mmCIF file of C-alpha atoms and ligand atoms in Angstrom:
data_model
loop_
_atom_site.group_PDB
_atom_site.id
_atom_site.type_symbol
_atom_site.label_atom_id
_atom_site.label_comp_id
_atom_site.label_asym_id
_atom_site.label_seq_id
_atom_site.Cartn_x
_atom_site.Cartn_y
_atom_site.Cartn_z
ATOM 1 C CA UNK A 1 115.509 62.126 100.802
ATOM 2 C CA UNK A 2 115.597 64.148 97.921
ATOM 3 C CA UNK A 3 117.757 66.705 99.923
ATOM 4 C CA UNK A 4 119.636 67.562 97.447
ATOM 5 C CA UNK A 5 117.471 68.649 94.905
ATOM 6 C CA UNK A 6 117.122 72.170 95.813
ATOM 7 C CA UNK A 7 120.997 72.658 95.788
ATOM 8 C CA UNK A 8 121.417 70.483 92.379
ATOM 9 C CA UNK A 9 118.587 73.143 90.813
ATOM 10 C CA UNK A 10 120.622 76.080 92.770
ATOM 11 C CA UNK A 11 123.988 75.446 91.038
ATOM 12 C CA UNK A 12 122.796 74.718 87.444
ATOM 13 C CA UNK A 13 120.546 78.454 88.273
ATOM 14 C CA UNK A 14 124.035 79.790 88.981
ATOM 15 C CA UNK A 15 125.112 79.356 85.464
ATOM 16 C CA UNK A 16 121.980 79.040 83.374
ATOM 17 C CA UNK A 17 118.710 81.781 83.340
ATOM 18 C CA UNK A 18 116.036 79.984 85.271
ATOM 19 C CA UNK A 19 113.196 81.180 87.135
ATOM 20 C CA UNK A 20 113.570 82.520 90.908
ATOM 21 C CA UNK A 21 112.313 80.160 93.324
ATOM 22 C CA UNK A 22 109.162 81.619 95.172
ATOM 23 C CA UNK A 23 109.085 79.884 98.734
ATOM 24 C CA UNK A 24 105.405 80.170 100.536
ATOM 25 C CA UNK A 25 105.481 80.929 104.052
ATOM 26 C CA UNK A 26 103.400 78.458 106.389
ATOM 27 C CA UNK A 27 103.670 79.481 109.762
ATOM 28 C CA UNK A 28 101.663 77.152 112.136
ATOM 29 C CA UNK A 29 102.291 79.246 114.619
ATOM 30 C CA UNK A 30 100.000 80.848 117.315
ATOM 31 C CA UNK A 31 102.481 84.010 116.992
ATOM 32 C CA UNK A 32 104.069 84.946 113.937
ATOM 33 C CA UNK A 33 104.021 88.497 113.561
ATOM 34 C CA UNK A 34 101.997 88.955 110.196
ATOM 35 C CA UNK A 35 100.053 85.445 110.051
ATOM 36 C CA UNK A 36 100.300 84.197 113.752
ATOM 37 C CA UNK A 37 97.091 82.035 114.800
ATOM 38 C CA UNK A 38 95.899 81.837 111.347
ATOM 39 C CA UNK A 39 97.272 78.357 110.142
ATOM 40 C CA UNK A 40 98.035 76.383 113.705
ATOM 41 C CA UNK A 41 95.215 73.921 113.243
ATOM 42 C CA UNK A 42 96.211 70.851 111.357
ATOM 43 C CA UNK A 43 93.698 70.998 108.538
ATOM 44 C CA UNK A 44 94.039 74.882 108.278
ATOM 45 C CA UNK A 45 97.607 74.703 107.938
ATOM 46 C CA UNK A 46 98.281 71.500 105.323
ATOM 47 C CA UNK A 47 95.144 73.208 103.300
ATOM 48 C CA UNK A 48 96.740 76.985 103.225
ATOM 49 C CA UNK A 49 99.968 74.588 102.120
ATOM 50 C CA UNK A 50 97.815 73.336 99.095
ATOM 51 C CA UNK A 51 96.921 76.543 98.431
ATOM 52 C CA UNK A 52 99.978 77.984 98.448
ATOM 53 C CA UNK A 53 101.490 75.731 95.409
ATOM 54 C CA UNK A 54 98.214 76.098 93.655
ATOM 55 C CA UNK A 55 98.973 79.936 93.456
ATOM 56 C CA UNK A 56 102.080 79.618 91.953
ATOM 57 C CA UNK A 57 105.175 78.437 95.132
ATOM 58 C CA UNK A 58 107.658 76.469 94.423
ATOM 59 C CA UNK A 59 108.444 75.019 97.874
ATOM 60 C CA UNK A 60 106.165 75.765 100.870
ATOM 61 C CA UNK A 61 108.354 76.798 103.902
ATOM 62 C CA UNK A 62 106.195 75.215 107.280
ATOM 63 C CA UNK A 63 107.846 77.047 110.516
ATOM 64 C CA UNK A 64 106.521 75.763 113.620
ATOM 65 C CA UNK A 65 108.510 78.472 115.833
ATOM 66 C CA UNK A 66 107.711 82.630 115.803
ATOM 67 C CA UNK A 67 110.980 84.421 114.906
ATOM 68 C CA UNK A 68 109.138 88.146 115.143
ATOM 69 C CA UNK A 69 111.733 90.625 117.317
ATOM 70 C CA UNK A 70 111.326 89.901 120.868
ATOM 71 C CA UNK A 71 109.292 86.142 120.647
ATOM 72 C CA UNK A 72 110.419 83.534 123.372
ATOM 73 C CA UNK A 73 111.240 80.097 122.182
ATOM 74 C CA UNK A 74 108.969 77.211 122.400
ATOM 75 C CA UNK A 75 110.140 73.903 123.204
ATOM 76 C CA UNK A 76 111.535 71.144 120.594
ATOM 77 C CA UNK A 77 108.263 68.880 121.637
ATOM 78 C CA UNK A 78 105.785 71.374 120.509
ATOM 79 C CA UNK A 79 107.835 72.459 117.659
ATOM 80 C CA UNK A 80 107.371 68.870 116.519
ATOM 81 C CA UNK A 81 103.861 68.640 117.461
ATOM 82 C CA UNK A 82 102.935 71.885 115.128
ATOM 83 C CA UNK A 83 105.106 71.328 112.264
ATOM 84 C CA UNK A 84 106.052 67.448 111.625
ATOM 85 C CA UNK A 85 102.101 66.435 111.025
ATOM 86 C CA UNK A 86 101.804 69.297 108.363
ATOM 87 C CA UNK A 87 105.091 68.929 106.415
ATOM 88 C CA UNK A 88 104.603 64.553 106.554
ATOM 89 C CA UNK A 89 100.846 65.779 104.557
ATOM 90 C CA UNK A 90 102.419 67.787 102.644
ATOM 91 C CA UNK A 91 105.691 65.503 100.931
ATOM 92 C CA UNK A 92 102.511 63.285 100.692
ATOM 93 C CA UNK A 93 100.848 64.996 98.223
ATOM 94 C CA UNK A 94 103.794 65.540 96.296
ATOM 95 C CA UNK A 95 104.796 69.180 97.341
ATOM 96 C CA UNK A 96 107.852 70.243 98.031
ATOM 97 C CA UNK A 97 109.197 71.232 101.600
ATOM 98 C CA UNK A 98 111.574 73.441 103.221
ATOM 99 C CA UNK A 99 111.811 73.293 107.526
ATOM 100 C CA UNK A 100 111.817 76.775 109.244
ATOM 101 C CA UNK A 101 113.524 75.789 112.222
ATOM 102 C CA UNK A 102 116.903 75.987 114.481
ATOM 103 C CA UNK A 103 116.349 72.484 115.897
ATOM 104 C CA UNK A 104 118.776 69.828 114.519
ATOM 105 C CA UNK A 105 116.061 67.485 116.380
ATOM 106 C CA UNK A 106 113.234 68.930 114.258
ATOM 107 C CA UNK A 107 115.306 69.339 111.222
ATOM 108 C CA UNK A 108 115.711 65.423 111.176
ATOM 109 C CA UNK A 109 112.502 64.477 111.624
ATOM 110 C CA UNK A 110 111.155 66.813 108.985
ATOM 111 C CA UNK A 111 113.808 65.600 106.311
ATOM 112 C CA UNK A 112 112.786 61.879 107.186
ATOM 113 C CA UNK A 113 109.077 62.966 106.339
ATOM 114 C CA UNK A 114 110.140 64.541 103.176
ATOM 115 C CA UNK A 115 111.376 67.877 103.582
ATOM 116 C CA UNK A 116 114.340 69.127 100.805
ATOM 117 C CA UNK A 117 115.665 71.950 102.260
ATOM 118 C CA UNK A 118 116.347 72.664 105.852
ATOM 119 C CA UNK A 119 115.571 76.702 106.731
ATOM 120 C CA UNK A 120 117.795 77.798 109.571
ATOM 121 C CA UNK A 121 117.591 80.987 110.430
ATOM 122 C CA UNK A 122 120.327 81.196 112.798
ATOM 123 C CA UNK A 123 122.705 79.943 110.115
ATOM 124 C CA UNK A 124 123.992 76.933 112.210
ATOM 125 C CA UNK A 125 124.692 78.965 115.296
ATOM 126 C CA UNK A 126 121.510 78.139 117.918
ATOM 127 C CA UNK A 127 122.366 74.338 117.739
ATOM 128 C CA UNK A 128 125.295 72.865 117.606
ATOM 129 C CA UNK A 129 123.999 69.536 115.965
ATOM 130 C CA UNK A 130 122.640 71.553 113.064
ATOM 131 C CA UNK A 131 125.475 71.447 110.709
ATOM 132 C CA UNK A 132 126.317 67.928 111.300
ATOM 133 C CA UNK A 133 123.099 67.047 110.514
ATOM 134 C CA UNK A 134 122.930 68.644 107.405
ATOM 135 C CA UNK A 135 126.074 67.047 106.389
ATOM 136 C CA UNK A 136 125.121 63.824 107.348
ATOM 137 C CA UNK A 137 122.147 64.055 105.565
ATOM 138 C CA UNK A 138 123.273 65.687 101.913
ATOM 139 C CA UNK A 139 120.122 67.996 102.888
ATOM 140 C CA UNK A 140 120.256 71.446 101.164
ATOM 141 C CA UNK A 141 120.356 74.005 103.622
ATOM 142 C CA UNK A 142 119.527 78.256 104.123
ATOM 143 C CA UNK A 143 122.193 79.806 106.289
ATOM 144 C CA UNK A 144 121.003 82.993 107.318
ATOM 145 C CA UNK A 145 122.697 85.901 108.942
ATOM 146 C CA UNK A 146 121.914 85.528 112.479
ATOM 147 C CA UNK A 147 123.101 87.174 115.693
ATOM 148 C CA UNK A 148 121.196 86.180 118.374
ATOM 149 C CA UNK A 149 117.741 84.951 119.695
ATOM 150 C CA UNK A 150 114.510 86.995 119.056
ATOM 151 C CA UNK A 151 113.864 87.782 121.899
ATOM 152 C CA UNK A 152 117.346 89.794 122.426
ATOM 153 C CA UNK A 153 118.371 90.337 118.690
ATOM 154 C CA UNK A 154 117.433 94.302 118.266
ATOM 155 C CA UNK A 155 120.398 94.834 120.469
ATOM 156 C CA UNK A 156 122.582 93.388 118.255
ATOM 157 C CA UNK A 157 121.111 95.644 115.531
ATOM 158 C CA UNK A 158 125.157 97.785 115.237
ATOM 159 C CA UNK A 159 127.664 97.262 112.495
ATOM 160 C CA UNK A 160 130.192 99.228 111.134
ATOM 161 C CA UNK A 161 129.598 98.887 107.718
ATOM 162 C CA UNK A 162 126.269 96.212 107.634
ATOM 163 C CA UNK A 163 126.631 95.012 104.072
ATOM 164 C CA UNK A 164 131.001 94.055 104.519
ATOM 165 C CA UNK A 165 129.806 93.061 107.919
ATOM 166 C CA UNK A 166 127.139 90.584 106.862
ATOM 167 C CA UNK A 167 129.254 89.411 104.160
ATOM 168 C CA UNK A 168 132.160 88.304 106.664
ATOM 169 C CA UNK A 169 129.456 86.741 109.166
ATOM 170 C CA UNK A 170 128.249 84.524 106.270
ATOM 171 C CA UNK A 171 131.249 83.386 105.030
ATOM 172 C CA UNK A 172 132.269 82.694 108.370
ATOM 173 C CA UNK A 173 128.859 80.357 108.382
ATOM 174 C CA UNK A 174 130.314 79.094 105.281
ATOM 175 C CA UNK A 175 133.474 77.995 106.447
ATOM 176 C CA UNK A 176 131.657 76.211 109.626
ATOM 177 C CA UNK A 177 129.799 74.490 107.748
ATOM 178 C CA UNK A 178 132.379 73.063 105.256
ATOM 179 C CA UNK A 179 134.362 72.019 108.483
ATOM 180 C CA UNK A 180 131.629 70.264 109.019
ATOM 181 C CA UNK A 181 131.364 68.511 106.161
ATOM 182 C CA UNK A 182 128.561 70.309 103.930
ATOM 183 C CA UNK A 183 129.113 70.689 100.064
ATOM 184 C CA UNK A 184 129.271 74.127 98.579
ATOM 185 C CA UNK A 185 126.009 72.922 96.442
ATOM 186 C CA UNK A 186 123.689 72.331 99.786
ATOM 187 C CA UNK A 187 124.096 75.726 100.586
ATOM 188 C CA UNK A 188 121.983 78.808 100.352
ATOM 189 C CA UNK A 189 122.596 81.995 102.167
ATOM 190 C CA UNK A 190 120.263 84.775 103.622
ATOM 191 C CA UNK A 191 121.547 88.086 104.468
ATOM 192 C CA UNK A 192 118.197 87.687 107.418
ATOM 193 C CA UNK A 193 116.630 90.906 107.002
ATOM 194 C CA UNK A 194 115.024 92.222 109.849
ATOM 195 C CA UNK A 195 117.218 89.865 112.139
ATOM 196 C CA UNK A 196 119.659 92.515 114.399
ATOM 197 C CA UNK A 197 118.673 94.991 111.753
ATOM 198 C CA UNK A 198 117.547 98.146 111.636
ATOM 199 C CA UNK A 199 115.249 99.386 108.519
ATOM 200 C CA UNK A 200 118.400 101.318 107.157
ATOM 201 C CA UNK A 201 120.557 97.788 107.288
ATOM 202 C CA UNK A 202 117.900 96.133 105.547
ATOM 203 C CA UNK A 203 117.632 98.863 102.809
ATOM 204 C CA UNK A 204 121.372 98.718 102.575
ATOM 205 C CA UNK A 205 120.960 95.004 102.069
ATOM 206 C CA UNK A 206 118.698 94.947 99.250
ATOM 207 C CA UNK A 207 120.325 97.877 97.590
ATOM 208 C CA UNK A 208 123.561 95.876 97.652
ATOM 209 C CA UNK A 209 122.346 92.199 96.149
ATOM 210 C CA UNK A 210 125.097 91.697 93.945
ATOM 211 C CA UNK A 211 127.906 91.513 96.260
ATOM 212 C CA UNK A 212 125.525 89.239 97.904
ATOM 213 C CA UNK A 213 125.823 87.206 95.055
ATOM 214 C CA UNK A 214 129.591 87.175 94.722
ATOM 215 C CA UNK A 215 129.423 85.305 97.710
ATOM 216 C CA UNK A 216 129.334 82.653 95.338
ATOM 217 C CA UNK A 217 125.802 81.206 96.765
ATOM 218 C CA UNK A 218 122.420 81.403 95.480
ATOM 219 C CA UNK A 219 120.916 83.660 97.740
ATOM 220 C CA UNK A 220 117.348 83.999 99.327
ATOM 221 C CA UNK A 221 115.166 87.101 100.345
ATOM 222 C CA UNK A 222 113.011 86.986 103.313
ATOM 223 C CA UNK A 223 111.271 90.482 103.153
ATOM 224 C CA UNK A 224 107.513 89.688 103.370
ATOM 225 C CA UNK A 225 105.112 92.056 105.268
ATOM 226 C CA UNK A 226 108.671 93.182 106.987
ATOM 227 C CA UNK A 227 108.417 96.176 109.030
ATOM 228 C CA UNK A 228 111.203 98.130 107.590
ATOM 229 C CA UNK A 229 108.622 98.036 104.345
ATOM 230 C CA UNK A 230 106.470 100.449 106.144
ATOM 231 C CA UNK A 231 108.921 103.030 104.877
ATOM 232 C CA UNK A 232 106.870 102.645 101.504
ATOM 233 C CA UNK A 233 103.811 102.278 102.634
ATOM 234 C CA UNK A 234 102.226 106.171 102.423
ATOM 235 C CA UNK A 235 99.979 105.682 99.988
ATOM 236 C CA UNK A 236 95.925 104.703 98.859
ATOM 237 C CA UNK A 237 94.832 104.961 102.805
ATOM 238 C CA UNK A 238 96.825 102.057 102.956
ATOM 239 C CA UNK A 239 98.334 101.415 106.843
ATOM 240 C CA UNK A 240 101.896 101.259 107.222
ATOM 241 C CA UNK A 241 101.560 99.402 110.755
ATOM 242 C CA UNK A 242 99.843 96.488 109.395
ATOM 243 C CA UNK A 243 102.087 93.704 108.097
ATOM 244 C CA UNK A 244 99.053 92.842 105.523
ATOM 245 C CA UNK A 245 99.311 96.493 103.815
ATOM 246 C CA UNK A 246 102.933 95.942 103.368
ATOM 247 C CA UNK A 247 102.152 93.012 100.972
ATOM 248 C CA UNK A 248 102.485 95.260 97.781
ATOM 249 C CA UNK A 249 105.851 96.601 98.653
ATOM 250 C CA UNK A 250 106.482 92.691 99.259
ATOM 251 C CA UNK A 251 106.118 91.635 95.839
ATOM 252 C CA UNK A 252 107.727 94.626 94.764
ATOM 253 C CA UNK A 253 111.127 93.521 96.634
ATOM 254 C CA UNK A 254 110.204 89.992 95.045
ATOM 255 C CA UNK A 255 110.349 91.476 91.659
ATOM 256 C CA UNK A 256 113.448 93.553 92.050
ATOM 257 C CA UNK A 257 115.102 90.602 94.027
ATOM 258 C CA UNK A 258 114.565 88.206 91.108
ATOM 259 C CA UNK A 259 116.140 90.730 88.377
ATOM 260 C CA UNK A 260 118.643 91.167 90.556
ATOM 261 C CA UNK A 261 119.180 86.749 90.222
ATOM 262 C CA UNK A 262 118.804 85.831 93.519
ATOM 263 C CA UNK A 263 117.788 82.351 94.125
ATOM 264 C CA UNK A 264 114.881 82.601 95.858
ATOM 265 C CA UNK A 265 112.226 84.916 97.800
ATOM 266 C CA UNK A 266 110.030 84.004 100.767
ATOM 267 C CA UNK A 267 106.726 85.702 100.639
ATOM 268 C CA UNK A 268 103.280 85.500 102.781
ATOM 269 C CA UNK A 269 101.074 86.052 98.950
ATOM 270 C CA UNK A 270 102.334 83.906 96.733
ATOM 271 C CA UNK A 271 100.614 84.936 93.286
ATOM 272 C CA UNK A 272 102.231 88.594 92.408
ATOM 273 C CA UNK A 273 105.886 86.879 93.698
ATOM 274 C CA UNK A 274 104.889 84.120 90.968
ATOM 275 C CA UNK A 275 104.151 86.809 88.434
ATOM 276 C CA UNK A 276 107.507 88.573 89.448
ATOM 277 C CA UNK A 277 110.050 85.627 89.370
ATOM 278 C CA UNK A 278 108.463 85.055 85.845
ATOM 279 C CA UNK A 279 108.399 88.482 84.319
ATOM 280 C CA UNK A 280 112.076 88.569 85.702
ATOM 281 C CA UNK A 281 112.997 85.597 84.196
ATOM 282 C CA UNK A 282 111.581 86.725 80.478
ATOM 283 C CA UNK A 283 113.466 89.933 80.918
ATOM 284 C CA UNK A 284 117.091 87.995 82.226
ATOM 285 C CA UNK A 285 116.240 85.390 78.948
ATOM 286 C CA UNK A 286 116.468 87.862 76.529
ATOM 287 C CA UNK A 287 119.818 89.481 77.901
ATOM 288 C CA UNK A 288 117.825 91.735 80.019
ATOM 289 C CA UNK A 289 118.255 92.788 83.768
HETATM 290 N N1 LIG B 301 112.142 85.474 108.259
HETATM 291 C C1 LIG B 301 111.177 85.062 108.761
HETATM 292 C C2 LIG B 301 111.514 83.595 109.249
HETATM 293 N N2 LIG B 301 112.252 82.650 107.954
HETATM 294 N N3 LIG B 301 113.771 82.595 106.932
HETATM 295 C C3 LIG B 301 114.362 83.192 105.917
HETATM 296 N N4 LIG B 301 115.172 82.439 105.480
HETATM 297 N N5 LIG B 301 114.309 84.364 105.931
HETATM 298 C C4 LIG B 301 114.222 85.676 106.492
HETATM 299 O O1 LIG B 301 113.924 86.453 105.903
HETATM 300 C C5 LIG B 301 113.219 84.535 107.301
HETATM 301 C C6 LIG B 301 113.073 83.611 107.368
HETATM 302 C C7 LIG B 301 110.496 85.922 109.966
HETATM 303 O O2 LIG B 301 109.293 86.142 108.855
HETATM 304 P P1 LIG B 301 108.022 85.681 109.265
HETATM 305 O O3 LIG B 301 107.695 85.427 111.102
HETATM 306 O O4 LIG B 301 106.727 86.166 108.877
HETATM 307 O O5 LIG B 301 107.767 83.816 109.093
#
């Protein structure tokens, strides 16, 4: 298992200027909000994973359970059926894979198949076995800010001060991870844009990336195609209600987040994000921002 590779790279990235990682989204689901149904057959999913890497993705983030607002959960056996063969095929092809799952049992199988990073949108809250698994395996892990399952999360979008509250709640997840025996260098944090958050909350968090980085961990940003970007899609005949028409705004977020020094961006459309992180790295390398 090569689980510490991401963590080591992430630690290095805190001290030297290197390139923001691009995580290409591969949802092997019939119902994800923007790409559901496109890659839910094995052959199409593997082909899409290979394409994401050809286009410049550093990792392919494979998920088998939609987390769009209102989504109901699939059972663990179905999640395994969807993602594990795809992960195994991509890892066999030498591709770096993260698994987007809230279940320790799915994460364990994905790590066995060669995944190097567990992307848990619940930050270890949904499954009490997740943090012990990460501790035991030494795998890298994204802890995302999360308050409730997708079916009910919109009812939890209430904050006194969203940046302070998200920082405090992420810190608690870090404490839980460390108590479980996870090492700091295994962790990546994510503010969880769109998860129990209104558009205003998402914008406030994007405007506070330096404050999130002050937590001292690599930061992952997943803004791609999300509903709040519709605020910026009022030009060129684009349809703000179409997730695909939010791609340009998603790339703009990737560029600005990379420029703000985040560790990674999670995107559906890789080529412009791959360009964005390279431009940001070149500007950072000459001391710019
Ligand atoms: N968003 C989605 C799924 N997984 N993982 C992380 N770490 N951060 C995110 O913001 C995130 C995620 C939902 O988007 P999708 O349905 O398009 O995959």
